[in-house]
JSON list of C-alpha atoms in Angstrom, two decimals:
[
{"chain": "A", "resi": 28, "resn": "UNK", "atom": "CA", "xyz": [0.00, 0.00, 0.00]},
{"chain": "A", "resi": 29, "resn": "UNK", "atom": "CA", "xyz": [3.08, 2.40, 0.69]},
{"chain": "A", "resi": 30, "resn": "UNK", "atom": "CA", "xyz": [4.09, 2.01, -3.02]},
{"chain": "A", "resi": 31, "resn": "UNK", "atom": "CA", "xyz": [0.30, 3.05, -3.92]},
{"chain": "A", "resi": 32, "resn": "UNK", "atom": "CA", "xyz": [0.97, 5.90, -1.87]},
{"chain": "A", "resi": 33, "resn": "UNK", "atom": "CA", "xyz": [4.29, 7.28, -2.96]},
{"chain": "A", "resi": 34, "resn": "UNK", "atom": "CA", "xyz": [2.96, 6.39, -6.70]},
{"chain": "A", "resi": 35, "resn": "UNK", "atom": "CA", "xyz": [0.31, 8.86, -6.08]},
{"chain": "A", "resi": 36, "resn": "UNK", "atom": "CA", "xyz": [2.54, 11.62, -4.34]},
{"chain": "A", "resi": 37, "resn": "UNK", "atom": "CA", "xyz": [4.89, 11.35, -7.52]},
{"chain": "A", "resi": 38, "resn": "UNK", "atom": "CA", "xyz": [2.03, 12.11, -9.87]},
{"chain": "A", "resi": 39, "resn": "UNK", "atom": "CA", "xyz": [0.87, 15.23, -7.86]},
{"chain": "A", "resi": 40, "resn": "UNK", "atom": "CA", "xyz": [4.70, 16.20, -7.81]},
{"chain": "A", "resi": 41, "resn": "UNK", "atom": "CA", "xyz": [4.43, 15.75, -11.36]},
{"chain": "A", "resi": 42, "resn": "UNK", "atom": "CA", "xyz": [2.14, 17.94, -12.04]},
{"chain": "A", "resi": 43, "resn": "UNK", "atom": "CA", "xyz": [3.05, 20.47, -9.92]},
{"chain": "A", "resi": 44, "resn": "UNK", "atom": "CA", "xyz": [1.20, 20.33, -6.66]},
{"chain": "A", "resi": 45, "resn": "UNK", "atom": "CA", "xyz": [3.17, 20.71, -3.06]},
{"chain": "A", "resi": 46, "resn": "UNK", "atom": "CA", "xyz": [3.25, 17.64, -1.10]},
{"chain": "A", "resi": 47, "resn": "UNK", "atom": "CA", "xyz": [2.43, 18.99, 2.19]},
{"chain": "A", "resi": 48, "resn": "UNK", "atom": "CA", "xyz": [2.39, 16.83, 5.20]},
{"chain": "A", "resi": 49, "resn": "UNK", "atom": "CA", "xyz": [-1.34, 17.44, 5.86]},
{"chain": "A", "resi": 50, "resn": "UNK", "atom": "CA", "xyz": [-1.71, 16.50, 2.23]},
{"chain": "A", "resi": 51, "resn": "UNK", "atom": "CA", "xyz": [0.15, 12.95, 2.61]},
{"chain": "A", "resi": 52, "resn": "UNK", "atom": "CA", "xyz": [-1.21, 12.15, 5.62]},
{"chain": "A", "resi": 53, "resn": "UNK", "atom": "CA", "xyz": [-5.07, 12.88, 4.06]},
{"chain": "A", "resi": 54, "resn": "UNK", "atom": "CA", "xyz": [-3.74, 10.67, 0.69]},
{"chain": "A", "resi": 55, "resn": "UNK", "atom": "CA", "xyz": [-2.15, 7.81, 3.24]},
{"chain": "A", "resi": 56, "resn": "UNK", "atom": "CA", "xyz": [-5.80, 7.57, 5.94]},
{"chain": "A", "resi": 57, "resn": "UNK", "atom": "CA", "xyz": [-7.47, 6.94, 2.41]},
{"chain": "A", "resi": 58, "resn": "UNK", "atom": "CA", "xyz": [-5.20, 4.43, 0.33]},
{"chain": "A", "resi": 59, "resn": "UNK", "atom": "CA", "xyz": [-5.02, 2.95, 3.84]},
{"chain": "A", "resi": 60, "resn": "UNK", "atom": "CA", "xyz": [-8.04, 2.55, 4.97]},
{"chain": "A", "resi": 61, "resn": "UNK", "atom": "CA", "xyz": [-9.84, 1.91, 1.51]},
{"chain": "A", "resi": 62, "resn": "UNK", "atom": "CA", "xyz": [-12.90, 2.59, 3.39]},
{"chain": "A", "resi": 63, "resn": "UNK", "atom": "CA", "xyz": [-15.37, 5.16, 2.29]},
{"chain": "A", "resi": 64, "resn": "UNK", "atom": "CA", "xyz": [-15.03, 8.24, 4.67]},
{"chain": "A", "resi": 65, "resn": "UNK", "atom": "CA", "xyz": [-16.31, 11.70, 4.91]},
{"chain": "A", "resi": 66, "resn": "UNK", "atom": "CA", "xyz": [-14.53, 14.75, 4.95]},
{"chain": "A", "resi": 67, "resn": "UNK", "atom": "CA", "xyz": [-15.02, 15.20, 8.82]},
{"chain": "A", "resi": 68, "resn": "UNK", "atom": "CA", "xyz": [-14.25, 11.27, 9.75]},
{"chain": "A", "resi": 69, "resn": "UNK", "atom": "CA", "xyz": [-10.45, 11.79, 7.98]},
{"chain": "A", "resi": 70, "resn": "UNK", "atom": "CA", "xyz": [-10.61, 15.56, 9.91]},
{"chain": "A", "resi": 71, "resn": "UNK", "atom": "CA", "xyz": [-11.18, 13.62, 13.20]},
{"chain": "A", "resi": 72, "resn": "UNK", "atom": "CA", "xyz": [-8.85, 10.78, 12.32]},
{"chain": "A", "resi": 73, "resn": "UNK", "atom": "CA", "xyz": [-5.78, 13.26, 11.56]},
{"chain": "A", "resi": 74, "resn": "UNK", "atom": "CA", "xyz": [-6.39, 16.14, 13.89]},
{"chain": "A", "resi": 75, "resn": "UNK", "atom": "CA", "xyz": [-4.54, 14.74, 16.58]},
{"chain": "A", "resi": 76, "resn": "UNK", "atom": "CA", "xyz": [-1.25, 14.47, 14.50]},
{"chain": "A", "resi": 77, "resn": "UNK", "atom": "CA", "xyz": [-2.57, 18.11, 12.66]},
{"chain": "A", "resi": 78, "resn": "UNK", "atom": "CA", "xyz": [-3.62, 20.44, 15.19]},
{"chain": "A", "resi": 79, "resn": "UNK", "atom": "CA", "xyz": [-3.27, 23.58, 13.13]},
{"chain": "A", "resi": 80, "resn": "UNK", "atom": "CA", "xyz": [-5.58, 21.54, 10.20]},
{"chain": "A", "resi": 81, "resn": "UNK", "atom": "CA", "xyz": [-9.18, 22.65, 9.53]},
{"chain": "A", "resi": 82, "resn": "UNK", "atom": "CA", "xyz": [-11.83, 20.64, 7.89]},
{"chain": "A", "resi": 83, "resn": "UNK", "atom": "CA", "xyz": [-11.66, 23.27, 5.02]},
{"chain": "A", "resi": 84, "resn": "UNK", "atom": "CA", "xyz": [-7.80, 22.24, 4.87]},
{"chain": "A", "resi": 85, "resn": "UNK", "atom": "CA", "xyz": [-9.29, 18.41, 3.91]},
{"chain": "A", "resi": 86, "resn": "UNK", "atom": "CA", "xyz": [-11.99, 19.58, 1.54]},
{"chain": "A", "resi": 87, "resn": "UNK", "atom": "CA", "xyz": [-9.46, 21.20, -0.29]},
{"chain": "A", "resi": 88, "resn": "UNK", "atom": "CA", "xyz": [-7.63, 18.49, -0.56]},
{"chain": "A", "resi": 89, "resn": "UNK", "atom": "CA", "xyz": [-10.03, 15.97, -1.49]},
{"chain": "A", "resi": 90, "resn": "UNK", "atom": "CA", "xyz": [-11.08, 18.52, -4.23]},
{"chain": "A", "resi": 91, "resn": "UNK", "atom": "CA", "xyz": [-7.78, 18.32, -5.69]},
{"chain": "A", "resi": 92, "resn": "UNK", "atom": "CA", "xyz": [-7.67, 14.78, -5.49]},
{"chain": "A", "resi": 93, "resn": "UNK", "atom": "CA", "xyz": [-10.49, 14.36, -7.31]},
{"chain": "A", "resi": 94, "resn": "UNK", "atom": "CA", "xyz": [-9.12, 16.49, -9.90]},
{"chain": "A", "resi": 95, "resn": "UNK", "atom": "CA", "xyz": [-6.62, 14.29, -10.14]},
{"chain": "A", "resi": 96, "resn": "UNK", "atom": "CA", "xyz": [-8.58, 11.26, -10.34]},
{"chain": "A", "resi": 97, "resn": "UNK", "atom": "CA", "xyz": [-7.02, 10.05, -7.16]},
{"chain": "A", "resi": 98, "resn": "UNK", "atom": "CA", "xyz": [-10.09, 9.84, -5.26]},
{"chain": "A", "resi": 99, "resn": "UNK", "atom": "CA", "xyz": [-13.78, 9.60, -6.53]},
{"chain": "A", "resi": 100, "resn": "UNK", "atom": "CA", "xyz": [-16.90, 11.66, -4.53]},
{"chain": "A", "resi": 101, "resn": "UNK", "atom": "CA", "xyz": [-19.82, 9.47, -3.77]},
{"chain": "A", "resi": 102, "resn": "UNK", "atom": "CA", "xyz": [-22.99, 11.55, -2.88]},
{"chain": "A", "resi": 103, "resn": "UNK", "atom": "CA", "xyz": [-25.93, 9.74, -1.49]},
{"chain": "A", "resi": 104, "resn": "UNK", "atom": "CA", "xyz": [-29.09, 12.18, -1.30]},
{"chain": "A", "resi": 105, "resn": "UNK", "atom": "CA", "xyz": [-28.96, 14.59, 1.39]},
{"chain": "A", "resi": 106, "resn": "UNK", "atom": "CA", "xyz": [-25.71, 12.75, 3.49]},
{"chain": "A", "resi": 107, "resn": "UNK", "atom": "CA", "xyz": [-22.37, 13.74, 3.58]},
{"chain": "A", "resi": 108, "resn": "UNK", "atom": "CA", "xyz": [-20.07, 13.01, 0.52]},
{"chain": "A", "resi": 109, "resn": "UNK", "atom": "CA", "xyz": [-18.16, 10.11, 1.24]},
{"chain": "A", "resi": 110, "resn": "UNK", "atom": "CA", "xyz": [-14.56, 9.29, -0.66]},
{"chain": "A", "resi": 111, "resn": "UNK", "atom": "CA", "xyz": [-12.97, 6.36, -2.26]},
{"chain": "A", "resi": 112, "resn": "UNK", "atom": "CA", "xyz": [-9.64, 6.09, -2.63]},
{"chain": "A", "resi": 113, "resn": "UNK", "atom": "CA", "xyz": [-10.40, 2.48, -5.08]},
{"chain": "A", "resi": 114, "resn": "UNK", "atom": "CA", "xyz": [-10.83, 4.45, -8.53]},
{"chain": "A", "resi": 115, "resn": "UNK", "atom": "CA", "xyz": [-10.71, 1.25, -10.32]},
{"chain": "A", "resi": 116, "resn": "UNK", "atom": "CA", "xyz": [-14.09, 0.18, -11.89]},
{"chain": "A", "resi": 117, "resn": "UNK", "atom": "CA", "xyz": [-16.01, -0.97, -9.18]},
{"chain": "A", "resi": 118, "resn": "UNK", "atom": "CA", "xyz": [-19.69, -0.90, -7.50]},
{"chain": "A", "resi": 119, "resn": "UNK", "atom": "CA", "xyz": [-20.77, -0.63, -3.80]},
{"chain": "A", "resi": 120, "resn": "UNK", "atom": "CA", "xyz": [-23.47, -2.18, -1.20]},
{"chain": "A", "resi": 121, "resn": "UNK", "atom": "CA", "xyz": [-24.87, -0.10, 1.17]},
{"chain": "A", "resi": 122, "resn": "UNK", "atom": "CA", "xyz": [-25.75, -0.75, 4.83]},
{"chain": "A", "resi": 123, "resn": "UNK", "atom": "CA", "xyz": [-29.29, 0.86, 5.69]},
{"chain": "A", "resi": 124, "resn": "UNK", "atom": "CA", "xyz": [-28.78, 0.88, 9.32]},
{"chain": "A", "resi": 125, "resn": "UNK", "atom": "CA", "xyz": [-25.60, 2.02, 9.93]},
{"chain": "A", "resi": 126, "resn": "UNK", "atom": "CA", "xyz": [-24.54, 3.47, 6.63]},
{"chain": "A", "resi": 127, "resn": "UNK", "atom": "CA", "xyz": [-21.06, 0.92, 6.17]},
{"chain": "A", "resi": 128, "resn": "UNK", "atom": "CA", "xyz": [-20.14, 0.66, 2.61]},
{"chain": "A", "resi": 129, "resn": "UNK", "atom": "CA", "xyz": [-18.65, -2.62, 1.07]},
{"chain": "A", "resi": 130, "resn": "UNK", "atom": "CA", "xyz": [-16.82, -2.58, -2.80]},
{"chain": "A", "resi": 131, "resn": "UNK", "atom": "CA", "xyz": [-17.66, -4.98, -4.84]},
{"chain": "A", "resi": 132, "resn": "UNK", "atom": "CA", "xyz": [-16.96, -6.15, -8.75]},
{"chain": "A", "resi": 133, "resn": "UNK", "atom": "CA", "xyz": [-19.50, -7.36, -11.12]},
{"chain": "A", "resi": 134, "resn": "UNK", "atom": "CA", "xyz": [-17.94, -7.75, -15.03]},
{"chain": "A", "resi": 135, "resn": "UNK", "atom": "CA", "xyz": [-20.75, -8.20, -16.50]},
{"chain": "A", "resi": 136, "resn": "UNK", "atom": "CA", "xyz": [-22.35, -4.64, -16.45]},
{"chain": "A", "resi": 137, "resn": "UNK", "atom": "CA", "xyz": [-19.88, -3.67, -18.98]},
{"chain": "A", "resi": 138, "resn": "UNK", "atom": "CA", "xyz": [-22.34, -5.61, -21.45]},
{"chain": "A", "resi": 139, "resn": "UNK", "atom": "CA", "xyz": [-25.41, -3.24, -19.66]},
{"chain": "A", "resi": 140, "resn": "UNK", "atom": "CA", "xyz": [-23.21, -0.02, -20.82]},
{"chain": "A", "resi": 141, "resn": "UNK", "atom": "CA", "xyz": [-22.74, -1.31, -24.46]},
{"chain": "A", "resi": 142, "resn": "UNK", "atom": "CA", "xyz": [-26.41, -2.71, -24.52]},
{"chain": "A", "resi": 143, "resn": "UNK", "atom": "CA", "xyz": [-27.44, 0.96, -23.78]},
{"chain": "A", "resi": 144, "resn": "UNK", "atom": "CA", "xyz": [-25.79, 2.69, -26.16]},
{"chain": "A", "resi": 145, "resn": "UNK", "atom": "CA", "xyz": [-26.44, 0.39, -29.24]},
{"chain": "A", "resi": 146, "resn": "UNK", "atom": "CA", "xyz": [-30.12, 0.97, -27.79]},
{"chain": "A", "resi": 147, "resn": "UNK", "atom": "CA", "xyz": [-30.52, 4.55, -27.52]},
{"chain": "A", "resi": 148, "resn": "UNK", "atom": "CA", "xyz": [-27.74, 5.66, -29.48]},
{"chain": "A", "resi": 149, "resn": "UNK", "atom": "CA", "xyz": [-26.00, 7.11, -26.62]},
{"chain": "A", "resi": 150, "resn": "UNK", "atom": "CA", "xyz": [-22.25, 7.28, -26.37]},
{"chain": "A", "resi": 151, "resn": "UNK", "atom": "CA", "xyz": [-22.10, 5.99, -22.42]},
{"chain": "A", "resi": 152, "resn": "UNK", "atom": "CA", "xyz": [-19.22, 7.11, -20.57]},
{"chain": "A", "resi": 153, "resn": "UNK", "atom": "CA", "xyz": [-20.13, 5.60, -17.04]},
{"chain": "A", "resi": 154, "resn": "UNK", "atom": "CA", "xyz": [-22.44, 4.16, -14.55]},
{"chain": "A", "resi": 155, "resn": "UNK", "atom": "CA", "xyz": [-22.67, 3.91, -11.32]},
{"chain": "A", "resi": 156, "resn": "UNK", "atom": "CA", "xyz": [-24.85, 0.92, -9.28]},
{"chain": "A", "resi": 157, "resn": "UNK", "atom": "CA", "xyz": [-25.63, 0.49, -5.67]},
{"chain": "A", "resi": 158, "resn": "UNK", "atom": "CA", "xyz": [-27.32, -2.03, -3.78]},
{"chain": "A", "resi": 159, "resn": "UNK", "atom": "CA", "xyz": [-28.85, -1.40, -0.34]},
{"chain": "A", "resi": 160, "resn": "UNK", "atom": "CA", "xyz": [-29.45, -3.76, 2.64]},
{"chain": "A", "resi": 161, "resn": "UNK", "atom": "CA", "xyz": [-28.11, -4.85, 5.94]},
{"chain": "A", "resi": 162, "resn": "UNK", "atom": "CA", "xyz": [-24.60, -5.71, 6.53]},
{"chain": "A", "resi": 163, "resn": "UNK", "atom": "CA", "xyz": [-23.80, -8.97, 8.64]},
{"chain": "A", "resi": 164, "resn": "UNK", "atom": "CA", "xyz": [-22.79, -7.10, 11.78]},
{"chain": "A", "resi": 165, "resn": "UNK", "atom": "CA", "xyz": [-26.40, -5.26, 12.07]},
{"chain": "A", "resi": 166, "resn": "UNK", "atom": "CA", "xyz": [-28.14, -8.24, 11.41]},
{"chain": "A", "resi": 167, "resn": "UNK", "atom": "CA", "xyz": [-26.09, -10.33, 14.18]},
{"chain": "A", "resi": 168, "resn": "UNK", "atom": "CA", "xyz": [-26.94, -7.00, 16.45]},
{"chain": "A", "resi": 169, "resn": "UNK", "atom": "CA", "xyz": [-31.05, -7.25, 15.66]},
{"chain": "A", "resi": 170, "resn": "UNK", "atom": "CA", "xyz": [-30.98, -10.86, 16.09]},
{"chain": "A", "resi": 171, "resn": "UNK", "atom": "CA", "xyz": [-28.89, -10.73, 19.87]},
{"chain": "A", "resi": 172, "resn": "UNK", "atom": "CA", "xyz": [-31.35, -7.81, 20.73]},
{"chain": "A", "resi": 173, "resn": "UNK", "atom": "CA", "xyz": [-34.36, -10.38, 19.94]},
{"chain": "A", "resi": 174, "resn": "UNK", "atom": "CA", "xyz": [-33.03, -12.82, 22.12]},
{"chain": "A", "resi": 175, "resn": "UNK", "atom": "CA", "xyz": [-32.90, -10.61, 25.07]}
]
């Protein structure tokens, strides 16, 4: 994961852009983690290694990110935007209770994309699928509250 890291540092170097160590350290928690976090959950995560860091300080530096096509946005209605460092093509299942997000790859919807467009004539340049449910942990939670 390091090598992901300092891969993704050279670009930025590349292309101009200051590697700051509030910058790093906001690449690293996401590469790391390969969770899907918001904005303020990688604030609280780093603040105690960045005092002098504001959650404007992250923004910024997930904007640029994106820009970069380091990182991709995920907006879900009216909730927080949430960030993946996975930019590889991918789709995601959503917990309905407690709002965990799992990756997960499915080849086949390539042939949905190309299906489209030789339908509607469209020249399709994405998609994006998500599935919603309960994730094993809140069901195992439910079912030990029953028992009580």
């Amino acid at each position: 994961m390091a090598a992901r890291v300092q891969h993704a540092l050279e670009l930025l170097k590349k292309t101009g852009v200051r590697i700051t160590p509030q910058r790093h350290a906001i690449l690293n928690y996401l590469m790391e983690s390969m969770g899907h976090p918001t904005a303020d959950e990688i604030y609280r995560a780093l603040e105690s290694k960045f005092p002098s860091m504001s959650v404007a300080t992250v923004y910024n530096n997930l904007k640029m990110f994106i820009e970069a096509g380091m990182v991709h946005e995920l907006t879900y209605g009216d909730n927080a935007s949430r960030y993946d460092a996975n930019v590889s093509e991918h789709y995601h299942i959503i917990c309905e209770k407690c709002g965990k997000i799992e990756d997960f790859s499915y080849p086949y919807l390539a042939d949905v994309e190309h299906h489209a467009s030789l339908e509607t004539g469209f020249e399709v340049h994405g998609h994006r699928m998500e599935l919603y449910g309960v994730c094993k942990a809140c069901m195992n939670k439910e079912s030990q509250q029953n028992m009580e």
